[in-house]
mmCIF file of C-alpha atoms in Angstrom:
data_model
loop_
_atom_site.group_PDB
_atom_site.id
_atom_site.type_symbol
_atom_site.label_atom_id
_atom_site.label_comp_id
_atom_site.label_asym_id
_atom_site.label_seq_id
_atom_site.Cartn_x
_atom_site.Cartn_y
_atom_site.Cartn_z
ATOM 1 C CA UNK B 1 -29.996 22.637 -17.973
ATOM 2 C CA UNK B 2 -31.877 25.852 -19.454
ATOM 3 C CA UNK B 3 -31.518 26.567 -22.828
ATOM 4 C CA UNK B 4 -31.088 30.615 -22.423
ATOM 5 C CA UNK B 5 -32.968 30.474 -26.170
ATOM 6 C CA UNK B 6 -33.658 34.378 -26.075
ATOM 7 C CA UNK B 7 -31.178 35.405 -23.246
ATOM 8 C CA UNK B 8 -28.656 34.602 -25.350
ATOM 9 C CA UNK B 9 -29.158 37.446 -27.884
ATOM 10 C CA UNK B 10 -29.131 40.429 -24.933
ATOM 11 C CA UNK B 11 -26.262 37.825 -22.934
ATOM 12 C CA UNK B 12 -23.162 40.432 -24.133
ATOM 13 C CA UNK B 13 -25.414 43.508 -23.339
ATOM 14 C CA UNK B 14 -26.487 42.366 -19.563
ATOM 15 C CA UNK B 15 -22.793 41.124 -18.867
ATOM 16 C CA UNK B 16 -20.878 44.904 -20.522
ATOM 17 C CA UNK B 17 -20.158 45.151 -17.328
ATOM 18 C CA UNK B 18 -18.203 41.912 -16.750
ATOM 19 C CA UNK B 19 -14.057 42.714 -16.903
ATOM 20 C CA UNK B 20 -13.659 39.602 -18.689
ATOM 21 C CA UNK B 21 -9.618 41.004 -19.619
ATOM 22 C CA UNK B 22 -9.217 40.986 -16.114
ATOM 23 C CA UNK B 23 -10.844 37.530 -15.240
ATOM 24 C CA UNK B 24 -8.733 35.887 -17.836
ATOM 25 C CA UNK B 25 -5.342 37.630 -17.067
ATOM 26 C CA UNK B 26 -5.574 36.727 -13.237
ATOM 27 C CA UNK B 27 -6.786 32.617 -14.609
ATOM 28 C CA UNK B 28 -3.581 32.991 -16.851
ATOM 29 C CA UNK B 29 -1.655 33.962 -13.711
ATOM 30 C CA UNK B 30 -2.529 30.941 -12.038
ATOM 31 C CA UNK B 31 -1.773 28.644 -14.895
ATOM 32 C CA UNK B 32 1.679 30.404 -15.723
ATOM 33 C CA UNK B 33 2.573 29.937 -12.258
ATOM 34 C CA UNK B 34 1.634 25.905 -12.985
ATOM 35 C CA UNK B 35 3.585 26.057 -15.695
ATOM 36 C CA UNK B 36 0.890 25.795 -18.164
ATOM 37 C CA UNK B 37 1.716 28.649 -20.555
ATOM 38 C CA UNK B 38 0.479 26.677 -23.290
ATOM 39 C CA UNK B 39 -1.351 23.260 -24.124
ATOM 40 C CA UNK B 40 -5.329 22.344 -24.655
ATOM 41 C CA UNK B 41 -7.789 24.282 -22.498
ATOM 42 C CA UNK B 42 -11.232 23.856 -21.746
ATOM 43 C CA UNK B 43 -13.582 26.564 -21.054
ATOM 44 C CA UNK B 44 -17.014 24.914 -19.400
ATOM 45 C CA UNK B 45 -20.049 26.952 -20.036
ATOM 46 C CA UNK B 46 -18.653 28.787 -22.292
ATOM 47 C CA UNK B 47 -21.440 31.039 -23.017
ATOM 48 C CA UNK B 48 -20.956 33.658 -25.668
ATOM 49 C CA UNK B 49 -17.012 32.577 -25.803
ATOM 50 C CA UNK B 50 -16.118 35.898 -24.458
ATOM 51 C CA UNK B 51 -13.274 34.429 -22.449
ATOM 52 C CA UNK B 52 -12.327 31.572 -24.983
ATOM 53 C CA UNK B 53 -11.511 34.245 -27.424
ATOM 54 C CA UNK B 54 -9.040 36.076 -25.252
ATOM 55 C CA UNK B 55 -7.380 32.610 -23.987
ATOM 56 C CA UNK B 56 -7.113 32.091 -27.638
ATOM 57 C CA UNK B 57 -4.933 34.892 -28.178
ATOM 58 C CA UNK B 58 -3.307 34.028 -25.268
ATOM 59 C CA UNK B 59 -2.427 31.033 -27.559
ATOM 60 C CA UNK B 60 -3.707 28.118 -25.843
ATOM 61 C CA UNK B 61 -5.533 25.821 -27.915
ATOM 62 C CA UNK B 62 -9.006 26.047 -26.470
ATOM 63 C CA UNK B 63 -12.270 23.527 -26.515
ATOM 64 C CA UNK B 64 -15.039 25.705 -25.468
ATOM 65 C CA UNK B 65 -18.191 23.829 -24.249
ATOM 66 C CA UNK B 66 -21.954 25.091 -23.278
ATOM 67 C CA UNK B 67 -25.187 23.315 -23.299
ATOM 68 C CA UNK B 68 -26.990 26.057 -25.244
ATOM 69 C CA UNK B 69 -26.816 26.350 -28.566
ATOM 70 C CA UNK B 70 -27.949 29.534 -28.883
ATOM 71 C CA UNK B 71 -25.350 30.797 -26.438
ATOM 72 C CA UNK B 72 -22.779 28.714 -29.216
ATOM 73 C CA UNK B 73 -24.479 30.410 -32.193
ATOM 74 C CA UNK B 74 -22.814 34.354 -30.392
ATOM 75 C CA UNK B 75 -19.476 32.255 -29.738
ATOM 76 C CA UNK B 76 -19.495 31.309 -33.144
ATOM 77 C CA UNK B 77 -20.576 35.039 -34.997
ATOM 78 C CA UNK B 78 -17.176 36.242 -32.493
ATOM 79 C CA UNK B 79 -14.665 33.065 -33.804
ATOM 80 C CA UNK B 80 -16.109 34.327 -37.104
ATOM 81 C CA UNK B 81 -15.398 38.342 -36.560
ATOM 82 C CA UNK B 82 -11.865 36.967 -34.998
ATOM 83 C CA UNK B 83 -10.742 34.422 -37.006
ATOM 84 C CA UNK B 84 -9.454 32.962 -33.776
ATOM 85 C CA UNK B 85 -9.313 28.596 -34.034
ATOM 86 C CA UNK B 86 -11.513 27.406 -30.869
ATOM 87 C CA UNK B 87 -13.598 24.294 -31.128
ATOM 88 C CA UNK B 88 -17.124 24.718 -29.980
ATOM 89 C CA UNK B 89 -19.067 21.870 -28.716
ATOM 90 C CA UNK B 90 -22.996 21.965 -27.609
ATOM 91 C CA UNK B 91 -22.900 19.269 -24.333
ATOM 92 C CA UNK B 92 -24.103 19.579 -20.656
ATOM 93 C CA UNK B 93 -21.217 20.084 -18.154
ATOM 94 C CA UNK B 94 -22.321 16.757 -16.632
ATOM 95 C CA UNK B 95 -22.224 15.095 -19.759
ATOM 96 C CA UNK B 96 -18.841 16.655 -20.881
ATOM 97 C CA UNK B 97 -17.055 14.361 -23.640
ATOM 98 C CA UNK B 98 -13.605 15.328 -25.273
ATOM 99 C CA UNK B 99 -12.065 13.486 -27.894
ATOM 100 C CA UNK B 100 -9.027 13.369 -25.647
ATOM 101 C CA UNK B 101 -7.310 15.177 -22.363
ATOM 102 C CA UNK B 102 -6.696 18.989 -21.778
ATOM 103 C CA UNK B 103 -3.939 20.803 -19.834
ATOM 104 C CA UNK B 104 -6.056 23.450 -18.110
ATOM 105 C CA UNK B 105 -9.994 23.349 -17.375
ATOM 106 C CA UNK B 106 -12.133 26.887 -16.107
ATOM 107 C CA UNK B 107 -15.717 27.369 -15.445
ATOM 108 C CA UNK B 108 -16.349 30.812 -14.590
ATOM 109 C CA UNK B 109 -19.170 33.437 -13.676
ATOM 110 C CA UNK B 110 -20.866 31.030 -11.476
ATOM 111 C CA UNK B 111 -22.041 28.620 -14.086
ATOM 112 C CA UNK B 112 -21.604 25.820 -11.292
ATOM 113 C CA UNK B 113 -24.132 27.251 -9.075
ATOM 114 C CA UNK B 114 -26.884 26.904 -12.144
ATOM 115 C CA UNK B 115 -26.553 23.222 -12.029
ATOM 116 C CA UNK B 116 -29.352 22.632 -8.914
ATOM 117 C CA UNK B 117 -28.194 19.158 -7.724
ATOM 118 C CA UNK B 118 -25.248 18.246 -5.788
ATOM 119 C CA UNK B 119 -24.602 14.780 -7.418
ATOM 120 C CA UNK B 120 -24.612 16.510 -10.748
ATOM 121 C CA UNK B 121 -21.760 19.083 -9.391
ATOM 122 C CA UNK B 122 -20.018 15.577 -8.410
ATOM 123 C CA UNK B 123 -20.452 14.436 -12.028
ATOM 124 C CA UNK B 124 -19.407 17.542 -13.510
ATOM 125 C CA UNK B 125 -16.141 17.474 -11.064
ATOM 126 C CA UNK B 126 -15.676 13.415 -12.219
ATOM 127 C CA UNK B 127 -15.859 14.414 -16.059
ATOM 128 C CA UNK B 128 -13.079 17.334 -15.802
ATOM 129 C CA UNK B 129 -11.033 15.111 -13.557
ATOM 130 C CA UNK B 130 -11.300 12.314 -16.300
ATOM 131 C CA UNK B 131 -10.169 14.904 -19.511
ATOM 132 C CA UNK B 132 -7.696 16.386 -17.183
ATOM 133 C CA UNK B 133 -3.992 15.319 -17.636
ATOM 134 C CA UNK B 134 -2.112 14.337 -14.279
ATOM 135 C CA UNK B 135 -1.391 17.324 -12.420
ATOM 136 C CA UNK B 136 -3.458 19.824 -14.660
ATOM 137 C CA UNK B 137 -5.257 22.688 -13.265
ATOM 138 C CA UNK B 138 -9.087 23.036 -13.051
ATOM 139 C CA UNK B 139 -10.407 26.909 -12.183
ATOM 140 C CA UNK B 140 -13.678 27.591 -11.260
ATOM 141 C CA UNK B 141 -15.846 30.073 -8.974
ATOM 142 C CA UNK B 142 -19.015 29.995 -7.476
ATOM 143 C CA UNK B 143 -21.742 32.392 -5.821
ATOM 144 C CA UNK B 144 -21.408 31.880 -2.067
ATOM 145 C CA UNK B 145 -24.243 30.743 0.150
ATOM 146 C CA UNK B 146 -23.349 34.411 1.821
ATOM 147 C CA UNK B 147 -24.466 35.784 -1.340
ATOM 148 C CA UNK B 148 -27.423 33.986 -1.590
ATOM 149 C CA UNK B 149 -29.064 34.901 1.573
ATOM 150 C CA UNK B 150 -27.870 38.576 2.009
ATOM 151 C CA UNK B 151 -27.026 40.256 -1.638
ATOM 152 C CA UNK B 152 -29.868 38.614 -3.675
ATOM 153 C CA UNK B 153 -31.652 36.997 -1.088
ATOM 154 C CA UNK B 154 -35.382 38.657 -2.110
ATOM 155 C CA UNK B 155 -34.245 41.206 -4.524
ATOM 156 C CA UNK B 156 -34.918 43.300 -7.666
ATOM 157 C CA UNK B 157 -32.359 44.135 -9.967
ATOM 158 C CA UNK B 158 -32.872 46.836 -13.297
ATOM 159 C CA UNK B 159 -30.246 46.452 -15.957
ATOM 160 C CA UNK B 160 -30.842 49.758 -18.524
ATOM 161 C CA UNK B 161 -28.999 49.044 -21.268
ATOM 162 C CA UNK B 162 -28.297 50.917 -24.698
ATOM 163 C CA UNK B 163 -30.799 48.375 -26.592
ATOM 164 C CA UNK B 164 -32.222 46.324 -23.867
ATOM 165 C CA UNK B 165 -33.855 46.728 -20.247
ATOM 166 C CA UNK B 166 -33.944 43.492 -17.762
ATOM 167 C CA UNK B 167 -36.045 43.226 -14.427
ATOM 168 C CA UNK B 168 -34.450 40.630 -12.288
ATOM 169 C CA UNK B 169 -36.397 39.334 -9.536
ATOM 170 C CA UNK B 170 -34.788 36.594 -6.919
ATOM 171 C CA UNK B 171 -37.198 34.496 -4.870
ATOM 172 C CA UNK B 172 -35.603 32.796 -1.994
ATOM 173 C CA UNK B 173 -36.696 28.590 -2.212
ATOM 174 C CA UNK B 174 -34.134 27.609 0.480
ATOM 175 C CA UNK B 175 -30.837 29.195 2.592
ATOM 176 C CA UNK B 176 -28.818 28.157 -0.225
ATOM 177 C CA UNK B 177 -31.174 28.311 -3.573
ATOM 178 C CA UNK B 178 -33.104 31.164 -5.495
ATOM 179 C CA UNK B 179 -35.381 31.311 -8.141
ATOM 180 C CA UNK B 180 -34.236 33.936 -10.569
ATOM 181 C CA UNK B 181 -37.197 35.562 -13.106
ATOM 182 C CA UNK B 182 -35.663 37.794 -15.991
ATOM 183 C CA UNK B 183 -38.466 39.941 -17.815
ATOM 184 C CA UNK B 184 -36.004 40.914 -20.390
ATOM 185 C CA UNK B 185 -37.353 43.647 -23.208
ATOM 186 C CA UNK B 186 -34.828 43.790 -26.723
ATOM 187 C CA UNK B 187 -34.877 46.914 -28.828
ATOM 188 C CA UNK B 188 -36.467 46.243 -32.580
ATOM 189 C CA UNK B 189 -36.675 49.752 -33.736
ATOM 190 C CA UNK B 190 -39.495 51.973 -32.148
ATOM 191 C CA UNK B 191 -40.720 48.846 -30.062
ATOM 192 C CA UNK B 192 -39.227 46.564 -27.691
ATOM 193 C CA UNK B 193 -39.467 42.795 -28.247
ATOM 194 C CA UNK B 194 -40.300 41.075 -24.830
ATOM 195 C CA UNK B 195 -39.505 37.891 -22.868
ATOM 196 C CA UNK B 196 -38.717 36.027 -20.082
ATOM 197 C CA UNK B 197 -36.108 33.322 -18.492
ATOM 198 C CA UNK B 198 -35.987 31.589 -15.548
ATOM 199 C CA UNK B 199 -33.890 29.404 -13.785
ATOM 200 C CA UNK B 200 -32.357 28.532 -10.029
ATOM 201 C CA UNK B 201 -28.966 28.869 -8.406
ATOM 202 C CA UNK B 202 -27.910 26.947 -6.050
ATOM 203 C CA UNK B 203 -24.871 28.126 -3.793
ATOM 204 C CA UNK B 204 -22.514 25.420 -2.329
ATOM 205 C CA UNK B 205 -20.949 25.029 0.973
ATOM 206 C CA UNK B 206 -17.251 24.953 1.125
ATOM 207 C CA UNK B 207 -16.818 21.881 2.708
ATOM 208 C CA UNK B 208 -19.212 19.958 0.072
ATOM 209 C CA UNK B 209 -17.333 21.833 -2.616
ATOM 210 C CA UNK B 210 -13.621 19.872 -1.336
ATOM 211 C CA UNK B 211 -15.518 16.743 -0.426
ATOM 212 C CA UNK B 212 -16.362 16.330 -4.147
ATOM 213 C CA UNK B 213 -13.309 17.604 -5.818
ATOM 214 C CA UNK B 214 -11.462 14.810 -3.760
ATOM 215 C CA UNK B 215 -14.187 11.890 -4.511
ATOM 216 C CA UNK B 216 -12.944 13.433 -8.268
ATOM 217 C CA UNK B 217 -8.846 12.775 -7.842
ATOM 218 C CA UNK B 218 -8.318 17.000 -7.068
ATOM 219 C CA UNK B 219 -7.072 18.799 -4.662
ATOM 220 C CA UNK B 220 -8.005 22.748 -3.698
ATOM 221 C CA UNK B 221 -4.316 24.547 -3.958
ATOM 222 C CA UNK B 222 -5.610 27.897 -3.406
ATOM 223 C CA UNK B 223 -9.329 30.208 -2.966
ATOM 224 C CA UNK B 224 -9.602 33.569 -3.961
ATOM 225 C CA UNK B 225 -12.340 36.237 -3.138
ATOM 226 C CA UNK B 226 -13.492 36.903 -6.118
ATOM 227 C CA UNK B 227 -10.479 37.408 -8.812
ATOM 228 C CA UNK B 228 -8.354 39.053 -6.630
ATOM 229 C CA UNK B 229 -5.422 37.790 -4.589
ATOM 230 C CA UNK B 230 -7.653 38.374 -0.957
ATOM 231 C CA UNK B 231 -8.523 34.937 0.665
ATOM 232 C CA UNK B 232 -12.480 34.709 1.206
ATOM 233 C CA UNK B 233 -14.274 36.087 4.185
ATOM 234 C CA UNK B 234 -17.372 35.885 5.661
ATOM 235 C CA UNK B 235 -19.046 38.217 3.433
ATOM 236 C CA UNK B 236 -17.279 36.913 0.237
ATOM 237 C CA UNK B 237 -20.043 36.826 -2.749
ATOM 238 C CA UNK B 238 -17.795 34.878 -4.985
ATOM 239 C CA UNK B 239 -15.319 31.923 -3.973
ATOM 240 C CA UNK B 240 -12.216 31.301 -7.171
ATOM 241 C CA UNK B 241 -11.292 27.962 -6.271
ATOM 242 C CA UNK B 242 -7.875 26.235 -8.026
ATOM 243 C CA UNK B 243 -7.871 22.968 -8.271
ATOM 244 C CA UNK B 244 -5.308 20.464 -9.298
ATOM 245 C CA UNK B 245 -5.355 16.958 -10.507
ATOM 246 C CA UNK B 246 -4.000 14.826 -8.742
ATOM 247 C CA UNK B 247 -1.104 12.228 -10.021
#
């Protein structure tokens, strides 16, 4: 997995636009109508812990996990600022360990689609299942292979940002993966500090997607286009799957 070393100090810039209120109020939905209105959750690539913080106040008890520390070092400065009690641990999604089960899993923004090898996803799915009580609730999206090939497909993207500007350039490698370069330039007083990322998503196919939550012990209950109560289309970007464990 990519470290994000230096994307994670412009990460809460480049994402401003990201209703993160809204994400976690229509995830909260879900669980309520589960009846999970309180218990352990997980949040899985965490990132910056923008959405652990609000699930927090929400008053679950939450485990935030990412693989970059950096990306854990923001989440931390916020649980500092907030005074909010999550638990941060630095693993891989694949290697996920808890010291014991959770009520409620989510892995949002398409974080899945970064991991680049199927039987990894199927590892990641068989670690959530395991820390998942019986009939617990797993929520997770992921960039669509429609996305992919027709909305970044071979495409420049500007972000212009109070302190920071970010050229990202896709590169098509297959129907369902793209090579993503970020030139990413930071504000430091008169001068801009400069750098670069890159990484690959790869989108899933539906059908895969099922296949491996079963092999894992869940079932799909419900898909969402995007976080809204629409089913997906053919021209869906983003697919919100719920997921439940089964008994």
């Amino acid at each position: 997995m990519n470290s994000y070393t230096d994307f994670a100090l412009a990460y809460d810039e480049l994402m401003a636009n990201v209703d993160y209120d809204r994400i976690a109020e229509f995830i909260r939905h879900i669980l309520l109508e589960h009846g999970i209105a309180e218990g352990i959750l997980l949040d899985l690539a965490c990132g910056t812990g923008s959405l652990a913080e609000i699930f927090s106040g929400y008053g679950y008890e939450v485990i935030g996990v990412d693989g970059s520390f950096e990306m854990l070092s923001e989440a931390m400065n916020k649980k500092i600022v907030s005074g909010q009690d999550i638990v941060y641990l630095c693993q891989d999604m694949q290697d996920l360990d808890l010291y014991g089960t959770v009520d409620a899993a989510i892995c949002t923004l398409d974080s899945l689609n970064h991991v680049n090898d199927a039987s990894e996803v199927q590892q990641i799915f068989n670690r959530v299942s395991l820390f998942l009580n019986p009939g617990g609730i797993f929520v997770f999206d992921v960039n669509t292979v429609y996305k992919h090939q027709y909305v970044l497909s071979n495409n420049t993207f500007v972000y212009d940002c109070e302190d920071v500007y970010c050229v990202w350039q896709n590169t098509p490698e297959s129907d369902d993966r793209i090579k993503i370069h970020l030139d990413i330039f930071e504000q430091n007083g008169e001068s801009y500090d400069r750098y670069e990322e890159e990484f690959c998503e790869t989108a899933y196919d539906d059908s895969l997607i099922r296949k491996m939550l079963e092999q894992a012990g869940m079932t799909v209950t419900a898909c969402y286009d995007d976080y809204t109560k629409s089913l997906p289309g053919k021209e869906t970007q983003r697919i919100v799957y719920v997921t439940k464990k089964d008994r």
